[in-house]
mmCIF file of N, CA and C in Angstrom:
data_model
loop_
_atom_site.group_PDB
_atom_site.id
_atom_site.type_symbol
_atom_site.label_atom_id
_atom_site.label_comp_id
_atom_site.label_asym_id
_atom_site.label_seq_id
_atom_site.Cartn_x
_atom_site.Cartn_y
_atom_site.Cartn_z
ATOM 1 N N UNK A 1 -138.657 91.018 151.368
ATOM 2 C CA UNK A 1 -139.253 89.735 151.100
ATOM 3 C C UNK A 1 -140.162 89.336 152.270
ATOM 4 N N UNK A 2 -141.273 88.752 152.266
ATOM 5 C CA UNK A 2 -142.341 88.567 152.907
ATOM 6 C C UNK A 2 -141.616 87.358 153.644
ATOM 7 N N UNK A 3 -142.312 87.204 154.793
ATOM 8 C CA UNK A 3 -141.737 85.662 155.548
ATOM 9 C C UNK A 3 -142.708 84.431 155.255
ATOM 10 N N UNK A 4 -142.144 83.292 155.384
ATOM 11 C CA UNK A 4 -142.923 82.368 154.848
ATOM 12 C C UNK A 4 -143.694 81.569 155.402
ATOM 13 N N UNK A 5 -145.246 81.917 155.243
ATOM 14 C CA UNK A 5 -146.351 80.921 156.460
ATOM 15 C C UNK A 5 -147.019 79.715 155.048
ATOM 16 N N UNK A 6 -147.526 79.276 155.966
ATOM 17 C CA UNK A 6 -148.234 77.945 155.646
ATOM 18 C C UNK A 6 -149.463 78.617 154.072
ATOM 19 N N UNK A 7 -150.596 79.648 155.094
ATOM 20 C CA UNK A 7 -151.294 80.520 154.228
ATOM 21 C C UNK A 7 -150.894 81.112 152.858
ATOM 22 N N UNK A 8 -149.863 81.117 152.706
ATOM 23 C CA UNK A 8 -149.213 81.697 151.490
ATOM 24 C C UNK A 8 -149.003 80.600 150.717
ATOM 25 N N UNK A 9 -147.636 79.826 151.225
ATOM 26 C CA UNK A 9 -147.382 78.563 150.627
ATOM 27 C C UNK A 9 -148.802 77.801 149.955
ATOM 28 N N UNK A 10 -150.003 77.560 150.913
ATOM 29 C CA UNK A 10 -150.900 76.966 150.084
ATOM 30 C C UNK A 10 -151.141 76.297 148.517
ATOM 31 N N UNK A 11 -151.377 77.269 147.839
ATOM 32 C CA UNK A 11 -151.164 77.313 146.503
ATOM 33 C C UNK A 11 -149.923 76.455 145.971
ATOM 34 N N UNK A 12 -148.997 76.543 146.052
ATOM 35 C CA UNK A 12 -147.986 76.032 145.612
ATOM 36 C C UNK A 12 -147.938 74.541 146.002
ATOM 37 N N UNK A 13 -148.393 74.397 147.572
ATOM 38 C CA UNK A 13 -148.199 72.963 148.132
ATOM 39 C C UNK A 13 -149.602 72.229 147.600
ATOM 40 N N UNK A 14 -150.305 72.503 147.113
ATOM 41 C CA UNK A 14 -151.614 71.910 146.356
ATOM 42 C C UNK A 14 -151.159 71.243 144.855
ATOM 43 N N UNK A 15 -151.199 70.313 144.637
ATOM 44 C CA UNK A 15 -151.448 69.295 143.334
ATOM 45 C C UNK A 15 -152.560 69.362 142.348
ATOM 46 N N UNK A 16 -153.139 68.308 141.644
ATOM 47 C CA UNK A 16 -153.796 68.060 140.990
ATOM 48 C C UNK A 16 -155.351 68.092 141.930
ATOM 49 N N UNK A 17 -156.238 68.915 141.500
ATOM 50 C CA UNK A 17 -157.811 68.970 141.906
ATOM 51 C C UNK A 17 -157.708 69.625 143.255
ATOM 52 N N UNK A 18 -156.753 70.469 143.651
ATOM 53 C CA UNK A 18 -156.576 71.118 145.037
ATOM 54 C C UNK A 18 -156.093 70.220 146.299
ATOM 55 N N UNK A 19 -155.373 68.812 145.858
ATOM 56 C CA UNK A 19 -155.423 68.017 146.978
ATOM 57 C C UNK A 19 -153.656 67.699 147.309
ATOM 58 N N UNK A 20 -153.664 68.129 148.665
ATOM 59 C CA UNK A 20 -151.816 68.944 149.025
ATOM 60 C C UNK A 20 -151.077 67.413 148.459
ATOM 61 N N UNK A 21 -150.207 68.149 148.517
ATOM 62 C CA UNK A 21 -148.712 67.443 147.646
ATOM 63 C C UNK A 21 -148.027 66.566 148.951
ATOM 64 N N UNK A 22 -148.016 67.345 150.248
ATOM 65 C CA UNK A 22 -147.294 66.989 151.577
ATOM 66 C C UNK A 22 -148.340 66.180 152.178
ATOM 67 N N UNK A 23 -147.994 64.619 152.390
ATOM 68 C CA UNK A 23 -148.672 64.047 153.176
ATOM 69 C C UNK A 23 -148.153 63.632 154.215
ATOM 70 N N UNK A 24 -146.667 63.974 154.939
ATOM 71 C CA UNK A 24 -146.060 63.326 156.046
ATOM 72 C C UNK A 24 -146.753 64.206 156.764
ATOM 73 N N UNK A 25 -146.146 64.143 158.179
ATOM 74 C CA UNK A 25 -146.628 65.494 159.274
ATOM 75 C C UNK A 25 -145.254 64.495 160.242
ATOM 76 N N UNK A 26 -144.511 66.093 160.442
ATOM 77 C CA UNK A 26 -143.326 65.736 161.310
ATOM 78 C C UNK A 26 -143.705 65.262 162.769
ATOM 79 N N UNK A 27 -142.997 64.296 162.908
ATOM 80 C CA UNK A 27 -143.374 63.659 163.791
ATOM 81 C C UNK A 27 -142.008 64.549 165.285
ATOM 82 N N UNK A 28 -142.687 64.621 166.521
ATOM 83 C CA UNK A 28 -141.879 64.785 167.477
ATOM 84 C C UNK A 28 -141.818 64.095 168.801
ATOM 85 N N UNK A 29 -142.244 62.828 168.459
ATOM 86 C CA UNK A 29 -142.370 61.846 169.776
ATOM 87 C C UNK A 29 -140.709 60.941 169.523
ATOM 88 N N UNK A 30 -140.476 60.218 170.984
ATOM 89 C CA UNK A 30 -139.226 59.721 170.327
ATOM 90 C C UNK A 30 -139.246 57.905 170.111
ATOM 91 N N UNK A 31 -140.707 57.526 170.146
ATOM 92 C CA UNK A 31 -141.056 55.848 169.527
ATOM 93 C C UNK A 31 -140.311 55.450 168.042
ATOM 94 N N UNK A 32 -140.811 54.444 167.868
ATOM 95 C CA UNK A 32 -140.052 54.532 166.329
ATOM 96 C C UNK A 32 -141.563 54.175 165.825
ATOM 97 N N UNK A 33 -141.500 54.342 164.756
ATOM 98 C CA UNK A 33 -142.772 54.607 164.176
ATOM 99 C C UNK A 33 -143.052 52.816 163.164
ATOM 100 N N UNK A 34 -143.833 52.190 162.614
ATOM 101 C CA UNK A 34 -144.201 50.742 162.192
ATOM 102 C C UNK A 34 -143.431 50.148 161.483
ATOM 103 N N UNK A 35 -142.988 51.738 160.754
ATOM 104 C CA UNK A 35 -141.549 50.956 159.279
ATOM 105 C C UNK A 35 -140.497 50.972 159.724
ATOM 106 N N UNK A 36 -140.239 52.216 160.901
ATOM 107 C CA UNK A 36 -138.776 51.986 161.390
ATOM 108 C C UNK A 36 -139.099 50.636 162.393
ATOM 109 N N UNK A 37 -140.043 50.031 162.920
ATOM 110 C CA UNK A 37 -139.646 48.707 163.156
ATOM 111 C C UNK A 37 -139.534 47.380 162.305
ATOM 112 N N UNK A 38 -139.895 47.914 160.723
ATOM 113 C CA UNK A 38 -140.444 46.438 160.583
ATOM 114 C C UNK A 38 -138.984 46.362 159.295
ATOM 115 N N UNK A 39 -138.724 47.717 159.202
ATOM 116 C CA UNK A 39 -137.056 47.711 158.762
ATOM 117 C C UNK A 39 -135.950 47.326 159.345
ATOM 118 N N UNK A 40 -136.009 47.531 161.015
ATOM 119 C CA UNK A 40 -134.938 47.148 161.781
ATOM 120 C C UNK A 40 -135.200 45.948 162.090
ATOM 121 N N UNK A 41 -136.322 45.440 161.998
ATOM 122 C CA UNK A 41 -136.535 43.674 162.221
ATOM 123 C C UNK A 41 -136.042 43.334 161.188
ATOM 124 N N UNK A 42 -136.162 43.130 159.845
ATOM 125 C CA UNK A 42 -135.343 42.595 158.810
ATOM 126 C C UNK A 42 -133.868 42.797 158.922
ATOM 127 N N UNK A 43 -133.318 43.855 159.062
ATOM 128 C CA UNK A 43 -132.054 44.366 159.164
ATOM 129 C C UNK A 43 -131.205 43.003 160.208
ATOM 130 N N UNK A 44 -132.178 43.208 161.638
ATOM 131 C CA UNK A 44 -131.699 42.123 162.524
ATOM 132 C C UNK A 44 -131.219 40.700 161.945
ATOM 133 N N UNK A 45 -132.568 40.153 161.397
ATOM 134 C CA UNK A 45 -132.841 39.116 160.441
ATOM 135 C C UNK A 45 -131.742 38.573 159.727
ATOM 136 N N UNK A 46 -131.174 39.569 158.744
ATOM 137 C CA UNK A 46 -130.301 40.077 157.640
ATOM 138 C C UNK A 46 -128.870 39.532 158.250
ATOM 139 N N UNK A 47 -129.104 41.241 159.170
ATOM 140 C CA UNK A 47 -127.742 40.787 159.534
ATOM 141 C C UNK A 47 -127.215 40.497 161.281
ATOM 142 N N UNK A 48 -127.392 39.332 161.777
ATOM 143 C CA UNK A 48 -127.188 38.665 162.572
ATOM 144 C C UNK A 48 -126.257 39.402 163.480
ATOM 145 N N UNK A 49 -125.008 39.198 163.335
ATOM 146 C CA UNK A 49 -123.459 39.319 163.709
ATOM 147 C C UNK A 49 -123.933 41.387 163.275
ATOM 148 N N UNK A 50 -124.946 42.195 163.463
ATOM 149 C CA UNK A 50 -124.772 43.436 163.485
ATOM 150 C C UNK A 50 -124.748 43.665 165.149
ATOM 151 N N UNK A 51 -123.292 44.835 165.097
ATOM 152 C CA UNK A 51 -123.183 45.165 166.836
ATOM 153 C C UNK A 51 -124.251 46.396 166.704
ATOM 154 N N UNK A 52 -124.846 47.111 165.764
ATOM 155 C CA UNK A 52 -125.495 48.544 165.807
ATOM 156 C C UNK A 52 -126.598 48.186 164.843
ATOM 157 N N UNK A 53 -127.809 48.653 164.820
ATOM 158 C CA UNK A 53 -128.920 48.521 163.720
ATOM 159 C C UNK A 53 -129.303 50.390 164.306
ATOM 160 N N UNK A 54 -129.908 51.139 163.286
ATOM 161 C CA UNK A 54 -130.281 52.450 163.693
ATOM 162 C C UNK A 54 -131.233 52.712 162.048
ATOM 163 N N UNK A 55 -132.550 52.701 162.668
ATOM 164 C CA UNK A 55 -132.905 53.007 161.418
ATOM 165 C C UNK A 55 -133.992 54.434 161.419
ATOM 166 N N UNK A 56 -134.185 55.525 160.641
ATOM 167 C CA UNK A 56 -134.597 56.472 161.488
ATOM 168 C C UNK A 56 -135.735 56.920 159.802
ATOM 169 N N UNK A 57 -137.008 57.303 160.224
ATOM 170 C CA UNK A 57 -137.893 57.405 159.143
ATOM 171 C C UNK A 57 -137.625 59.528 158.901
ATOM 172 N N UNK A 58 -137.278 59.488 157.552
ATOM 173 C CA UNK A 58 -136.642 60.637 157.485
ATOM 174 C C UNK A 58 -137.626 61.591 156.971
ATOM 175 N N UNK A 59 -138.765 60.784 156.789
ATOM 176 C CA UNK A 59 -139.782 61.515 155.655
ATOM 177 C C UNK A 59 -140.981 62.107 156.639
ATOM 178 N N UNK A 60 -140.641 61.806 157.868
ATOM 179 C CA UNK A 60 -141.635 62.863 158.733
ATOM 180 C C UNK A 60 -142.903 61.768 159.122
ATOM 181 N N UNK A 61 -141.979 60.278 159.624
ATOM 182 C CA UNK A 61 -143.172 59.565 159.754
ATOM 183 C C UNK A 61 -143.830 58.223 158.486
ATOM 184 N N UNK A 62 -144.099 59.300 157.521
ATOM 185 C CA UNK A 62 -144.882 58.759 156.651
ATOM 186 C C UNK A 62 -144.238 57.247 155.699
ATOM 187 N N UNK A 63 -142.977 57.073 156.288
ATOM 188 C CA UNK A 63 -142.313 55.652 155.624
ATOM 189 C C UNK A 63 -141.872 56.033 154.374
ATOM 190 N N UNK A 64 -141.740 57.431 153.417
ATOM 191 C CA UNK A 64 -141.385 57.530 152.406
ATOM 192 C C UNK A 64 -139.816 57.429 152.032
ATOM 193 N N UNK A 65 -138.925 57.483 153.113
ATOM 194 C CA UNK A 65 -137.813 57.680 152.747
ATOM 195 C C UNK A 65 -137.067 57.123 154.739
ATOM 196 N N UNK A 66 -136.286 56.675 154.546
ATOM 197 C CA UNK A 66 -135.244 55.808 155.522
ATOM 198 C C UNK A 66 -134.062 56.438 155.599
ATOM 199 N N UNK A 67 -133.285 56.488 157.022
ATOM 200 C CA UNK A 67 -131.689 56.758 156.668
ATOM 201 C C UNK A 67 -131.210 55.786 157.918
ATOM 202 N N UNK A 68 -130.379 54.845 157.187
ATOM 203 C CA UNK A 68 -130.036 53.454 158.180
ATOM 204 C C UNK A 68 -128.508 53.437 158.243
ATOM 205 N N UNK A 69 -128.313 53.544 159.451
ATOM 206 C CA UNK A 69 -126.610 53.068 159.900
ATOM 207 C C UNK A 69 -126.500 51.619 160.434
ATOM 208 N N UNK A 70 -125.862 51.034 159.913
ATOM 209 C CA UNK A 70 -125.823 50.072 160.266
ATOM 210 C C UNK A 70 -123.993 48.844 160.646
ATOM 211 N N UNK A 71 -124.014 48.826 161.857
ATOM 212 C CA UNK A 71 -122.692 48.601 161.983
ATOM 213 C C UNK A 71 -122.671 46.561 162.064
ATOM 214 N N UNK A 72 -121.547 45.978 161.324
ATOM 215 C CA UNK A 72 -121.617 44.194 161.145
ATOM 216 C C UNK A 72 -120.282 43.985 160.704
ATOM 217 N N UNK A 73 -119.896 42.983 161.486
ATOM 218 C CA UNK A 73 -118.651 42.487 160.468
ATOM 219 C C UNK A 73 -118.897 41.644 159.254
ATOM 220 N N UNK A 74 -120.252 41.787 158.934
ATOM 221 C CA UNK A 74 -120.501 41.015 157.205
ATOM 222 C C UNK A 74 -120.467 41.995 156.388
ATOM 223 N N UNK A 75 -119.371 43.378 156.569
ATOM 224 C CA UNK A 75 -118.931 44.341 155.595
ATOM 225 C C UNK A 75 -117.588 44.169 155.537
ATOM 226 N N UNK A 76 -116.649 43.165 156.372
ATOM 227 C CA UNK A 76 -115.463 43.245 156.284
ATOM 228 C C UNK A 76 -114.801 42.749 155.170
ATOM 229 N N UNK A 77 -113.782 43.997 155.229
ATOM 230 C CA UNK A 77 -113.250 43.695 153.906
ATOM 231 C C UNK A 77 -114.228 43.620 152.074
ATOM 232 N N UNK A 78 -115.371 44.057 152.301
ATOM 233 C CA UNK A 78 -116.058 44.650 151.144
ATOM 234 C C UNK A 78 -116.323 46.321 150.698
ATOM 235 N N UNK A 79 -116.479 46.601 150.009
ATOM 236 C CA UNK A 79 -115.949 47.960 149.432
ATOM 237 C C UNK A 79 -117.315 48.753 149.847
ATOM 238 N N UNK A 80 -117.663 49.562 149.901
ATOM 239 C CA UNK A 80 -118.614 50.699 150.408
ATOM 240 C C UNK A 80 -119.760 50.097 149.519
ATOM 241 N N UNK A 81 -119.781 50.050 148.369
ATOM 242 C CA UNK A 81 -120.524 49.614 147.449
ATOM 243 C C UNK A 81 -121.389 48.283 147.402
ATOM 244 N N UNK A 82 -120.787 47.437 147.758
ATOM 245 C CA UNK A 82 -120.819 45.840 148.421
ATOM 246 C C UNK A 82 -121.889 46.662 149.414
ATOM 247 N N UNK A 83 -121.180 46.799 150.254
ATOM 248 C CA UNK A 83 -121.728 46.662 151.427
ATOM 249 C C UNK A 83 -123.367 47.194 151.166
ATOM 250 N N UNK A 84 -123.348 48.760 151.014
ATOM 251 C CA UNK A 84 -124.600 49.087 150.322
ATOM 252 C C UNK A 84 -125.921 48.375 149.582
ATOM 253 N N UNK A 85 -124.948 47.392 148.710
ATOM 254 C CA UNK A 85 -125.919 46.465 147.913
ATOM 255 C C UNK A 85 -126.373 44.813 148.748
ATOM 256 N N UNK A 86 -125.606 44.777 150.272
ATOM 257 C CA UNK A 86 -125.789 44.086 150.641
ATOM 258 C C UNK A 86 -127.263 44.242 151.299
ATOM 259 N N UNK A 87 -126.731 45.868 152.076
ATOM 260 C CA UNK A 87 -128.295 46.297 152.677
ATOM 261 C C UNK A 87 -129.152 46.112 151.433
ATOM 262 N N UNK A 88 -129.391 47.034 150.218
ATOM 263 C CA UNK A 88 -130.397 46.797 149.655
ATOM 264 C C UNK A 88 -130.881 45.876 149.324
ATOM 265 N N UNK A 89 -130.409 44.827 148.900
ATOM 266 C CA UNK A 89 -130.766 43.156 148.762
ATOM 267 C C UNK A 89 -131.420 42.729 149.802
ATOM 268 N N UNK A 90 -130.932 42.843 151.145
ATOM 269 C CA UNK A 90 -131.612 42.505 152.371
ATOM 270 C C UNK A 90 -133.216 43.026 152.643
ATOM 271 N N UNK A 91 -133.360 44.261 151.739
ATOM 272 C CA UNK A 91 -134.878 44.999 152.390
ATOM 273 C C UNK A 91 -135.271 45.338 151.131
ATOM 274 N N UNK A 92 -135.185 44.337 150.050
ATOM 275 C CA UNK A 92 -135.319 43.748 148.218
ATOM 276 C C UNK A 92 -137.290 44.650 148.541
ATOM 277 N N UNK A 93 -137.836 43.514 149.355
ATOM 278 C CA UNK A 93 -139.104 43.893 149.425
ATOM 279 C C UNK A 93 -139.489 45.367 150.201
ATOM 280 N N UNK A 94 -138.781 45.502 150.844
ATOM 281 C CA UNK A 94 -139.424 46.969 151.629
ATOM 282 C C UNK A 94 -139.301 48.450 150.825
ATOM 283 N N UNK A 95 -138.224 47.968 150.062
ATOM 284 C CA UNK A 95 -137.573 49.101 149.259
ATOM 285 C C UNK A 95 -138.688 49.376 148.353
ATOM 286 N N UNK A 96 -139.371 48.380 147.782
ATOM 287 C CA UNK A 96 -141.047 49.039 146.621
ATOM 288 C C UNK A 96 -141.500 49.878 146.942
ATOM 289 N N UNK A 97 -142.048 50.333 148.508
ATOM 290 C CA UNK A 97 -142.965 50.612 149.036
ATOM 291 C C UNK A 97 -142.485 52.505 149.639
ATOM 292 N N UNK A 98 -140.612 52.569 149.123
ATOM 293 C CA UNK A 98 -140.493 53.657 149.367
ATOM 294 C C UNK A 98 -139.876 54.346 148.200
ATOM 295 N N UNK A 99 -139.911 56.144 148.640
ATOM 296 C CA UNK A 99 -139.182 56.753 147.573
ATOM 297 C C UNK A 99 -137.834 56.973 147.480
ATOM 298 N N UNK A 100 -136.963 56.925 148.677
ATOM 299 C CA UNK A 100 -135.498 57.166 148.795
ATOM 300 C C UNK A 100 -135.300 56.351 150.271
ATOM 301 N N UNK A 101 -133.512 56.205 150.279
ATOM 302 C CA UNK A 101 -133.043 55.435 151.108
ATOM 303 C C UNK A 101 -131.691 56.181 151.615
ATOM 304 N N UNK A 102 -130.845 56.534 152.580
ATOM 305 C CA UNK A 102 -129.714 56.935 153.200
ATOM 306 C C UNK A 102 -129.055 55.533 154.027
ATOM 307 N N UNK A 103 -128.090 55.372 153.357
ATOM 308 C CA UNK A 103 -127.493 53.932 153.719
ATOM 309 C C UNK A 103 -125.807 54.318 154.605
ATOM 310 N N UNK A 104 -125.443 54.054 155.770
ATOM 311 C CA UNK A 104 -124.836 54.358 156.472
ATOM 312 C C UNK A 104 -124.004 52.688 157.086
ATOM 313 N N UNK A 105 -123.046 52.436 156.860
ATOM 314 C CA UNK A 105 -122.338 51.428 156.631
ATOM 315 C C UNK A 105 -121.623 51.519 157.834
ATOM 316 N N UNK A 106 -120.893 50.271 158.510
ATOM 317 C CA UNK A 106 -119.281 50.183 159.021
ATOM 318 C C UNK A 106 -119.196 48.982 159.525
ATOM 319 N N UNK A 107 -117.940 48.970 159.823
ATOM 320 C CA UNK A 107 -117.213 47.640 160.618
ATOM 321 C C UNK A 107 -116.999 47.774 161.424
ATOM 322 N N UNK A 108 -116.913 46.842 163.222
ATOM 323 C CA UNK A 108 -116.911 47.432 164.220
ATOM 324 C C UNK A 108 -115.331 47.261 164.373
ATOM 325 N N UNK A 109 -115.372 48.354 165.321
ATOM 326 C CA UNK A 109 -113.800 48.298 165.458
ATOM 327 C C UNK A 109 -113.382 47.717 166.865
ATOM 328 N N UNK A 110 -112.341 46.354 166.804
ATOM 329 C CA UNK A 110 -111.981 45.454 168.358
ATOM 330 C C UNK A 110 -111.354 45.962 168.467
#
């Protein structure tokens, strides 16, 4: 089996009228990039009483996709699910603008 370069792939990573399918470009600096701030500012917003906010852009930059841990005692005593729908409710508006989300929950422990 041949190894796999960019040159080959081509073809395949091309769409409609020859124009590529991949528009992130992995990022390797360690800033946070406009959405991972303007997600963790709401998050703050949201949730006040959070001891941890961590929000990390998974899509290579491009804001397509999020994976957020987020530690608050406004999960106590609510079920994984709750909690989940608490984040999503909280970022109601940011969520349009992407394709997927990784939601990472907890309660801090005294």
């Amino acid at each position: 089996m041949a190894a796999w370069s960019p040159a080959a792939a081509a073809p395949v990573l091309r769409g409609i009228r020859g124009l590529p399918l991949i528009h992130c470009v992995h990022r390797t600096f360690a800033s946070q990039t406009e959405g991972e701030l303007k997600v963790t500012q709401v998050l703050k917003e949201k949730f006040p009483r959070a001891t941890a906010i961590q929000v990390t852009d998974i899509s290579g930059g491009c804001g397509a996709m999020y994976e957020i841990k987020i530690e608050s005692d406004d999960f106590k005593e609510k079920r994984t699910v709750q909690q989940h729908q608490m984040v999503n409710q909280a970022l109601k508006e940011e969520i349009k603008g992407m394709h997927g989300l990784r939601i990472f929950t907890s309660v801090p422990k005294h």
